[in-house]
Coordinates of C-alpha atoms and ligand atoms in Angstrom, one line a residue:
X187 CA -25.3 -7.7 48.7
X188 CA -25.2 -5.8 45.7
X189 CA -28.1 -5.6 43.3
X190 CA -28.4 -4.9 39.4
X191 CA -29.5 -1.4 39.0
X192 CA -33.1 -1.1 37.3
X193 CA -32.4 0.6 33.4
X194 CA -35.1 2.6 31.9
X195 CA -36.9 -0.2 29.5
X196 CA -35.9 -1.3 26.0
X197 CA -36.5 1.8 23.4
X198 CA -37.6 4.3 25.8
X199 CA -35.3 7.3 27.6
X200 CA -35.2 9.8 30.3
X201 CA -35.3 13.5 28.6
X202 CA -32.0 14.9 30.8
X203 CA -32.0 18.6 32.5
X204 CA -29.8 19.5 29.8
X205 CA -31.6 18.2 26.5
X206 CA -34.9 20.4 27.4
X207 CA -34.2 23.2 26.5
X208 CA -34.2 21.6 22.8
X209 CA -37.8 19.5 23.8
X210 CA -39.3 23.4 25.0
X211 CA -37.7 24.9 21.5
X212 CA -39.5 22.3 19.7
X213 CA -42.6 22.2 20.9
X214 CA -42.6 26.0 21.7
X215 CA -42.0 26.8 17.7
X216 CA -44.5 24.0 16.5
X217 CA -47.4 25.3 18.5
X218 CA -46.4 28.9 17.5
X219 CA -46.4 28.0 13.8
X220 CA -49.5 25.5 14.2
X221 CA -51.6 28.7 15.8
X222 CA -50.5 31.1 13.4
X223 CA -51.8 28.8 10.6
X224 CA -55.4 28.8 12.9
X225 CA -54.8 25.8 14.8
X226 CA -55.8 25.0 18.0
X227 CA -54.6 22.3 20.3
X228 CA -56.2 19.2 21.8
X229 CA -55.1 16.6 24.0
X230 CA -56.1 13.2 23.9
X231 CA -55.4 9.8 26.5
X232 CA -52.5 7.7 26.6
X233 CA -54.7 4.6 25.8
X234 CA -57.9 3.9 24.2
X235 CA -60.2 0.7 23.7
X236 CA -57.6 -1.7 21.6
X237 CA -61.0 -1.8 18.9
X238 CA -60.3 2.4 18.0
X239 CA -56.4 1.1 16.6
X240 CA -57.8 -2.2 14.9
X241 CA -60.5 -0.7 13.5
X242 CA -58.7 2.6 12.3
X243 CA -55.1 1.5 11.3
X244 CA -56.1 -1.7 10.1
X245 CA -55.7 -5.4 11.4
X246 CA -53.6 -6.1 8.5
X247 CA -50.7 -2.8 9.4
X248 CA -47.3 -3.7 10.8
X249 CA -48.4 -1.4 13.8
X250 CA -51.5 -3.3 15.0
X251 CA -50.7 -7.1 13.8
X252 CA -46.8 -6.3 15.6
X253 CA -46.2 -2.5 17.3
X254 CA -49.1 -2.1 19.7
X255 CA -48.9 -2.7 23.7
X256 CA -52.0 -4.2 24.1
X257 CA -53.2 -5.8 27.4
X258 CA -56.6 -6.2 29.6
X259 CA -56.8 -4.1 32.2
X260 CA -57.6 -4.8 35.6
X261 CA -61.4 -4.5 35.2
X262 CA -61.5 -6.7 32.4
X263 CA -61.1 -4.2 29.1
X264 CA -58.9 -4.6 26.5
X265 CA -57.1 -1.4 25.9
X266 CA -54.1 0.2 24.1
X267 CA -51.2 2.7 24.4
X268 CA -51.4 4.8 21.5
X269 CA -49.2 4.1 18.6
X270 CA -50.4 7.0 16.4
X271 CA -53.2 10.5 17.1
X272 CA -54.8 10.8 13.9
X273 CA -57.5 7.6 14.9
X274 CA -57.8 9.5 19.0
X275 CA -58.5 13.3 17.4
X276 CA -61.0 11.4 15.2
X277 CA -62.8 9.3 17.9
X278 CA -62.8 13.1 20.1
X279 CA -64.1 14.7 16.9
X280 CA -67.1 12.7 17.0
X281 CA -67.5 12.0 20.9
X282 CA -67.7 16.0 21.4
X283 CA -69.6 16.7 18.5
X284 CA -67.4 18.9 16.7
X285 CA -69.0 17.5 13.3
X286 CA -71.7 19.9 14.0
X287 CA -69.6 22.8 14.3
X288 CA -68.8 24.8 10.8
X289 CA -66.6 22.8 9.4
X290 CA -63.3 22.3 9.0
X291 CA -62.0 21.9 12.3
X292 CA -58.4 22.3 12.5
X293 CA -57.0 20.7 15.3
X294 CA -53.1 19.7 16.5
X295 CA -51.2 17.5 19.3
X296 CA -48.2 16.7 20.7
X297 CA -47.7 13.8 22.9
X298 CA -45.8 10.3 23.7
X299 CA -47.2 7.4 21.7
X300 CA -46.0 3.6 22.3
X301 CA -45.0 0.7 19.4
X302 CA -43.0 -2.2 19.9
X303 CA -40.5 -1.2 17.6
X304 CA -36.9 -3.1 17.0
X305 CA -35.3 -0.1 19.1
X306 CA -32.3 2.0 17.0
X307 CA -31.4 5.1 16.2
X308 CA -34.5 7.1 15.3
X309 CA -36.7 4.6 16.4
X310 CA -37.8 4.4 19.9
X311 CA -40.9 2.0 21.9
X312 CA -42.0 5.2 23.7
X313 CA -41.6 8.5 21.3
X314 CA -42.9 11.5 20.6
X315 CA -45.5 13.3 18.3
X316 CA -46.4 16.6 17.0
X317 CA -49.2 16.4 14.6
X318 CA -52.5 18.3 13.0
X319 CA -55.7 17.1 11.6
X320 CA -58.1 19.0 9.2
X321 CA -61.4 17.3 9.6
X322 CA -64.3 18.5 7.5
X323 CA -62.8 19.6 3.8
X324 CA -62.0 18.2 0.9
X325 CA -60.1 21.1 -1.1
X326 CA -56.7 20.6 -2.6
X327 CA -56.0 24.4 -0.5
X328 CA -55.8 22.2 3.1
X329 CA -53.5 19.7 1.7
X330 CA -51.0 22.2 0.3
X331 CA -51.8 24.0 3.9
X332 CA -51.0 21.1 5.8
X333 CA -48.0 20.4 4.3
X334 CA -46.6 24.1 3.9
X335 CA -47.6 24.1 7.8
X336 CA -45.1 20.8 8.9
X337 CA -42.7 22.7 6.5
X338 CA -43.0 25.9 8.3
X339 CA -42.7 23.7 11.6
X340 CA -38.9 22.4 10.5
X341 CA -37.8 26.0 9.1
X342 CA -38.6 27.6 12.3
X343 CA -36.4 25.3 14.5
X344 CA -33.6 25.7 11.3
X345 CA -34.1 21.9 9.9
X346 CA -32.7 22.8 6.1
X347 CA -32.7 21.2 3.3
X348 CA -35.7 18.6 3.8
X349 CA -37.2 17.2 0.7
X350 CA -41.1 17.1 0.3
X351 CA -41.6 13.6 -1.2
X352 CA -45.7 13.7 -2.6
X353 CA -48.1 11.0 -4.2
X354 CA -51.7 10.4 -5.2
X355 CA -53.3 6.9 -4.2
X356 CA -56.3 7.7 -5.9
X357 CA -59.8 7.3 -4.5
X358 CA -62.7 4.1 -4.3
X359 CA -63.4 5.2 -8.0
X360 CA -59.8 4.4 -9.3
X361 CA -57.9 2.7 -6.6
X362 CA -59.2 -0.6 -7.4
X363 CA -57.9 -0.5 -11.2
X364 CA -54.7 0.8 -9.6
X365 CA -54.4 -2.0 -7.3
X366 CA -55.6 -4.7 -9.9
X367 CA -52.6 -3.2 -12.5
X368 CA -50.2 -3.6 -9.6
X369 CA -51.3 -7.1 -8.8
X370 CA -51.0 -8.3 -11.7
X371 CA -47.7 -6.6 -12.4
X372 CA -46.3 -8.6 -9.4
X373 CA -47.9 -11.9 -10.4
X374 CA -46.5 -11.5 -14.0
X375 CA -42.6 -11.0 -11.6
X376 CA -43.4 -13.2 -8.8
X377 CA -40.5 -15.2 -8.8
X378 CA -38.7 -12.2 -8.0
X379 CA -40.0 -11.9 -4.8
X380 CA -38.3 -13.5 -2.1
X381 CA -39.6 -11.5 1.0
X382 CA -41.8 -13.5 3.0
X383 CA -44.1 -10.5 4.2
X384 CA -44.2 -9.5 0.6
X385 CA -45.1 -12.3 -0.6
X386 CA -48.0 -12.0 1.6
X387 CA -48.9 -8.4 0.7
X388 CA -49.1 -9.5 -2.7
X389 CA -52.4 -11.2 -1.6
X390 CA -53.5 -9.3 1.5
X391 CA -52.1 -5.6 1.0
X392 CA -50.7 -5.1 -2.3
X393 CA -50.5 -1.0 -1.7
X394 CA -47.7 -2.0 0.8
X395 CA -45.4 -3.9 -1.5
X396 CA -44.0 0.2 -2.2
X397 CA -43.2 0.9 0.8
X398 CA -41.1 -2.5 1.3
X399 CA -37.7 -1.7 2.4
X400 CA -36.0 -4.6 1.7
X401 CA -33.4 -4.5 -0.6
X402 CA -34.1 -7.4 -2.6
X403 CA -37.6 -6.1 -3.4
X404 CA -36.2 -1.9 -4.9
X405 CA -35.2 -3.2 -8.3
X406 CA -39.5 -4.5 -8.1
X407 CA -40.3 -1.7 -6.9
X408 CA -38.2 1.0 -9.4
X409 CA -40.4 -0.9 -12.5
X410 CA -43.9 -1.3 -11.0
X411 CA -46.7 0.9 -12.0
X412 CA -47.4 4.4 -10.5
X413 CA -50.6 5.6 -8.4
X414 CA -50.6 9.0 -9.9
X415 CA -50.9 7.6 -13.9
X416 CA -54.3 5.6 -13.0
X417 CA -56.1 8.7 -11.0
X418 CA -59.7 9.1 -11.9
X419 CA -61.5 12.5 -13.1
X420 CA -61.9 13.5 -9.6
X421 CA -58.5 12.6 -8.1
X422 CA -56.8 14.0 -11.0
X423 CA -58.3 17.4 -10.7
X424 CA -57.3 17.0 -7.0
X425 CA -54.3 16.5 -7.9
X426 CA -53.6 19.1 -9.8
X427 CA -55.3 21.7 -7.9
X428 CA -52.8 20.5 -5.1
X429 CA -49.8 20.5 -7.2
X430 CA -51.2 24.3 -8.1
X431 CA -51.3 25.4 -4.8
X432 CA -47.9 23.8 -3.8
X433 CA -46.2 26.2 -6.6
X434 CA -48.3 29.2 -5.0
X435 CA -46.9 28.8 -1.4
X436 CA -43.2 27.9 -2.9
X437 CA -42.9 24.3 -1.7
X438 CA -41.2 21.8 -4.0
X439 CA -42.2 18.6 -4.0
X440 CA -40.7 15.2 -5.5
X441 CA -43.4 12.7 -7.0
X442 CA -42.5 9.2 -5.6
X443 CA -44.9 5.8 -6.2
X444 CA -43.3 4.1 -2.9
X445 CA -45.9 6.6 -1.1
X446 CA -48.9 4.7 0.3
X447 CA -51.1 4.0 3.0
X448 CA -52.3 0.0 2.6
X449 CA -55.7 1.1 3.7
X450 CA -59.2 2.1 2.3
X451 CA -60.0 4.9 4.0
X452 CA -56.7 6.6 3.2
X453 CA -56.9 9.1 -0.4
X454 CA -55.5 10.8 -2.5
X455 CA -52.6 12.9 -1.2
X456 CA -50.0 11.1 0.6
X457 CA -46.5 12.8 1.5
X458 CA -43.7 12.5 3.6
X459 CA -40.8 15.5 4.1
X460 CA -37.2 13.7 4.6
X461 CA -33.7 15.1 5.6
X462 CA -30.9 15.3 2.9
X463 CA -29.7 12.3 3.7
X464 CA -31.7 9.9 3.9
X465 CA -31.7 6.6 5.5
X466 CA -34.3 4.3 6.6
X467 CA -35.1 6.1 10.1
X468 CA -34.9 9.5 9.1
X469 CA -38.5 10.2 7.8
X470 CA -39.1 13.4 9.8
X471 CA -43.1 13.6 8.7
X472 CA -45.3 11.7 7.5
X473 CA -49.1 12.1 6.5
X474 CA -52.2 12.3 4.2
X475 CA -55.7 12.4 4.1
X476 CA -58.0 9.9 4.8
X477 CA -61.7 10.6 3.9
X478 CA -63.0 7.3 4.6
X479 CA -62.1 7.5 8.4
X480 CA -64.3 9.0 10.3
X481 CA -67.2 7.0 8.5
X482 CA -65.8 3.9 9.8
X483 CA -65.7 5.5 13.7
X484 CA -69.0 5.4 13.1
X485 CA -69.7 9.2 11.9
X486 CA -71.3 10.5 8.5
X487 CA -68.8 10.7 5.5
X488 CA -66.0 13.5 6.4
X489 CA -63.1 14.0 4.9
X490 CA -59.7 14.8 6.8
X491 CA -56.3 15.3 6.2
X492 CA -53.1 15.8 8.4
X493 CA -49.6 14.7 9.5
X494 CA -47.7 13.4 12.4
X495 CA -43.7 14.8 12.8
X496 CA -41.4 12.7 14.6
X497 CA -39.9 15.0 17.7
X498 CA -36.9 12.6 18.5
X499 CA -35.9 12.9 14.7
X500 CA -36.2 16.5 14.4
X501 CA -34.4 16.9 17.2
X502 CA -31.8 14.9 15.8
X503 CA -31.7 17.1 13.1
X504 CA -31.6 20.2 15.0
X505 CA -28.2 22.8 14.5
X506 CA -26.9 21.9 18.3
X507 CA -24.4 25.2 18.0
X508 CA -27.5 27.6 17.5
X509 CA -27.5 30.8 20.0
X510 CA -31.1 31.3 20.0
X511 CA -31.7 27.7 21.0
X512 CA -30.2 28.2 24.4
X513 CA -31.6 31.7 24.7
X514 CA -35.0 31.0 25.0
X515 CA -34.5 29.7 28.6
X516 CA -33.5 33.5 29.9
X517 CA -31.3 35.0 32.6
X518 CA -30.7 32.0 35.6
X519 CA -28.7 33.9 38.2
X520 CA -26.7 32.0 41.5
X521 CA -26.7 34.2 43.7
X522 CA -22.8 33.1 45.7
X523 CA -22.0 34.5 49.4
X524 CA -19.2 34.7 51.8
X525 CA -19.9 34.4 55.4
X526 CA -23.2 34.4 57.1
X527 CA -24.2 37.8 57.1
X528 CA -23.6 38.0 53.4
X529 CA -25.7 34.5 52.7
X530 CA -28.5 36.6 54.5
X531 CA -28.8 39.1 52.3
X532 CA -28.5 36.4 49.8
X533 CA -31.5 34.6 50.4
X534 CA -33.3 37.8 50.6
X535 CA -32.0 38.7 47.0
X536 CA -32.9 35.5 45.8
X537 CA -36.8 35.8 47.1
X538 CA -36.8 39.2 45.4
X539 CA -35.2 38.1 42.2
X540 CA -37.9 35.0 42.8
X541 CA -41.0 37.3 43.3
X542 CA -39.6 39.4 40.0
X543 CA -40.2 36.9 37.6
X544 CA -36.4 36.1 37.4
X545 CA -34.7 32.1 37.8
X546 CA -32.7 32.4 41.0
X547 CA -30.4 29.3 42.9
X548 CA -28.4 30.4 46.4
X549 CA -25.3 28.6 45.6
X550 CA -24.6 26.1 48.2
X551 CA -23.9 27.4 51.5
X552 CA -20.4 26.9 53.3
X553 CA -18.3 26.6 49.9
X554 CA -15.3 28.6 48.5
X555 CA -16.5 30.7 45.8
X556 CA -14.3 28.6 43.3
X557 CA -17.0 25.9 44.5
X558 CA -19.9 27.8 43.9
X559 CA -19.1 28.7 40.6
X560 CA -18.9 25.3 39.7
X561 CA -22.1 24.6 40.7
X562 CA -23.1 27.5 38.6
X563 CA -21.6 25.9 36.1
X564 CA -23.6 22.4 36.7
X565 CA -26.7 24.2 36.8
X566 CA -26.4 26.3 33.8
X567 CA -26.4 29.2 35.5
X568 CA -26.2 32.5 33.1
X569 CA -25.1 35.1 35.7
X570 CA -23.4 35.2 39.2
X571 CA -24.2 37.6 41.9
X572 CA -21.3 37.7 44.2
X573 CA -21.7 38.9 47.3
X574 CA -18.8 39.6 50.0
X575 CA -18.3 41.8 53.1
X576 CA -16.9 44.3 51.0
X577 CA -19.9 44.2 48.6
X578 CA -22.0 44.1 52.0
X579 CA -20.1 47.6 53.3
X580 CA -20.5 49.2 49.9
X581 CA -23.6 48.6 49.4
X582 CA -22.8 47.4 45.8
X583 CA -22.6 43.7 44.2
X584 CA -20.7 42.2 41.5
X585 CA -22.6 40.9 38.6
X586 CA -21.0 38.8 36.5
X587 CA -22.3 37.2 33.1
X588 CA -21.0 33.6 33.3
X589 CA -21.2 33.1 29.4
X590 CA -19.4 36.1 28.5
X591 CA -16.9 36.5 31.5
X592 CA -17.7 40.4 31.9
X593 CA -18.4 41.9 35.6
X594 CA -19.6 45.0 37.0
X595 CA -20.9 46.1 40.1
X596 CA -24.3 47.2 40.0
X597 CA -26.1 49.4 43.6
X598 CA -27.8 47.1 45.6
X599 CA -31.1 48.3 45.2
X600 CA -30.7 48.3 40.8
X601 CA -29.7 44.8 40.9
X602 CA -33.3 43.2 40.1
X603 CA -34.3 45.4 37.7
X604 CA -31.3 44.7 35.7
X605 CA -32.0 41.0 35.2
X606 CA -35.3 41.2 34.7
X607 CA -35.9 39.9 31.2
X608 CA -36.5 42.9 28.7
Ligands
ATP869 P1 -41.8 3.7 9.5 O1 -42.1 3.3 8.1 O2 -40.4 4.5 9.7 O3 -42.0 2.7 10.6 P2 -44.3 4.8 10.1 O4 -45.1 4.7 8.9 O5 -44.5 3.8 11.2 O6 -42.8 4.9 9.8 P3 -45.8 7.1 11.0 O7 -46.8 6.2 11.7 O8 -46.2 7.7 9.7 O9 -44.5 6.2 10.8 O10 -45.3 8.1 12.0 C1 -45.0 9.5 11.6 C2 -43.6 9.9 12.1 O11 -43.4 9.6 13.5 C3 -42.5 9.2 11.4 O12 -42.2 9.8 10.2 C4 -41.4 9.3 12.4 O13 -40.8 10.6 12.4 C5 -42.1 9.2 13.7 N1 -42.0 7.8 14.3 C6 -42.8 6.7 13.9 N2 -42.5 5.6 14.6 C7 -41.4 6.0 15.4 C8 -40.7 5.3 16.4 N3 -40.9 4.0 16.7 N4 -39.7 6.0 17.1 C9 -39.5 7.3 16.8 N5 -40.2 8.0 15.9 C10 -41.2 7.4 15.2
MG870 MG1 -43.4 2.1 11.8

């Protein structure tokens, strides 16, 4: 009786052999960049109490009223997979009492986090994070950091061309004034609105009505008042100081109002960096600060600041014909054999080339070379030793580069020091 073959769920995928090379490059040149700019990395769990996400991203946010996978667990407590890492780095902040350290504390992550998402391109139900948090400083200097930092992140895996889209959303001073001018700009166009979950922004969220991306609602949205034209004394020097510092390091940036985070403890500086061509799934980071967070965790009034970039989407964006991609991986030899006594000295070779730091396979035993090549092939092997009776009497094998086609014969006894890595 046959049976349906089980599928990896809905909006989630298996990271082949062949696509980690890209994952390692990723993640290899993010941490490299984030450590250079004084980072250092933290880890945090799959799932937390369901109270950190409601609490921090907000009851009224599409990702906790729709995206989370909550569920009671088998003892009775109601927990979540993460959909995000800035609210997990801030609950570790203050469970390990890094507030009493000098401050800031510069920290960055990388990880799987979990929404129920409508699954399509760029937009998965299990995906992956890299992301940073400042924690502990208010200066414009760590904003134009942070983003020159997800910036550097994208230019050192070759991502070209991004644009740095920036905003202001003010503080508790002038926020409300802000939001109040929106409101009523809305109320005064409300026939206009003909999306049901805008409708109900307009009362719950109004901040949100920006970011609607709905076609029906851009014409609103191209009209409506701007965040950055209402900033207070403070916010405005913020601003400028960031806009400054921005022009110091050499990033461009494009002032957009559809920039916002519907929540209170989000402020001031809000960005996102996007590809050339954009479309609605292609937002390859996104962040800002949020200086009201950690006092609602529960800690004294801190300020933070950081982004999260999407790793799928980068590495969607990735040049796939790039050399130095595939390098990083280093010499993988099979080592192929003809007849007993030469598989011998084959899996002693291989143990040697093991023991010398350098990736070694015995190609399948009992196979026509033609065969064992192939499987080189399969395995992405970068270099074949080939060993024969001949090679056995001389005392010599043949070394051939499988991506360049050269061979040579190379003495026995100089054959691991030539593929070890220089
Ligand atoms: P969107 O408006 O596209 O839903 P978001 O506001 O939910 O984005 P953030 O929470 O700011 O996204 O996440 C930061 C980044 O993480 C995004 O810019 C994107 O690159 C990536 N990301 C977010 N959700 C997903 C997802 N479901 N699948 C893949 N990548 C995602
Ligand atoms: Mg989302």
């Amino acid at each position: 009786m046959s049976q349906k073959q089980f599928q990896a769920p809905r909006g989630t995928s298996d990271i082949l052999p062949e696509e980690q090379v890209y994952w390692r490059f990723l993640e290899s040149r993010a941490e490299d960049v984030a450590t250079r700019f004084g980072y250092e990395r933290i880890n945090t769990p799959a799932f937390e109490n369901a109270n950190l996400f409601v609490r921090s991203v907000g009851e009224a946010t599409d990702i906790v009223e729709k995206e989370t996978y909550t569920f009671e667990d088998r003892g009775g407590d109601l927990v979540s997979l993460r959909p995000e890492g800035t609210a997990p780095v801030c609950r570790a902040y203050l469970q390990h009492g890094m507030h009493n350290l000098p401050q800031p504390v510069r920290l960055f992550y990388m990880g799987d986090f979990f929404r129920y998402d409508r699954p399509q391109a760029g937009r998965y139900r299990q995906f992956h994070q890299f992301g940073i948090e400042v924690i502990g400083e208010t200066d414009a200097s760590v904003d134009s950091e942070v983003i020159d930092l997800a910036w550097s992140v994208l230019e050192s895996v070759g991502v070209k061309d991004v644009t740095l889209l920036l905003n202001s959303i003010g503080d508790a001073t002038c926020r409300p004034g802000y939001i109040d001018e929106l409101r009523s700009y809305y109320r005064s166009r409300a026939s206009e609105l003909v999306h049901d979950d805008c409708k109900r922004r307009l009362e719950t969220n109004p901040l949100r009505l920006l970011d609607c991306k709905n076609g029906a609602c851009q014409p609103l949205i191209d009209a409506a008042p701007g965040s950055v034209d209402y900033l207070c004394g403070d916010c405005s020097k913020h601003w400028d100081a960031l806009l400054g510092d921005l022009n110091a390091v050499g990033r461009s940036y494009k002032i957009d109002k559809r920039l916002v985070r519907g929540l209170d403890y989000y402020s001031r500086t809000v960005f996102e960096i996007v590809p050339p061509s954009d479309g609605q799934q292609s937002t390859l980071v996104a962040g800002g600060r949020y200086d009201g967070l950690i006092e609602l965790l529960g800690g004294r009034p801190t300020p933070g600041i950081g982004f999260a970039l999407g790793i799928e989407r980068v590495l969607a964006a990735i040049p796939r014909d790039d050399e130095s991609i595939t390098k990083i991986d280093g010499n993988k030899i099979i080592v192929a054999h003809m007849g007993d006594e030469s598989k011998s000295a084959g899996v002693k070779l291989c143990s040697e080339l093991h023991r010398a730091g350098v990736a070694a396979v015995l190609a399948p035993p009992g196979r026509s070379l033609k065969s064992q090549l192939r499987y080189a092939s399969s395995i992405r092997a970068t270099h074949a030793v080939i060993i024969g009776d001949r090679e056995l009497e001389s005392g010599s094998f043949m070394l051939r580069n499988l991506v360049d086609r050269e061979q040579r014969e190379i003495p026995r006894d100089d054959l691991v020091a030539a593929l070890i890595p220089s």
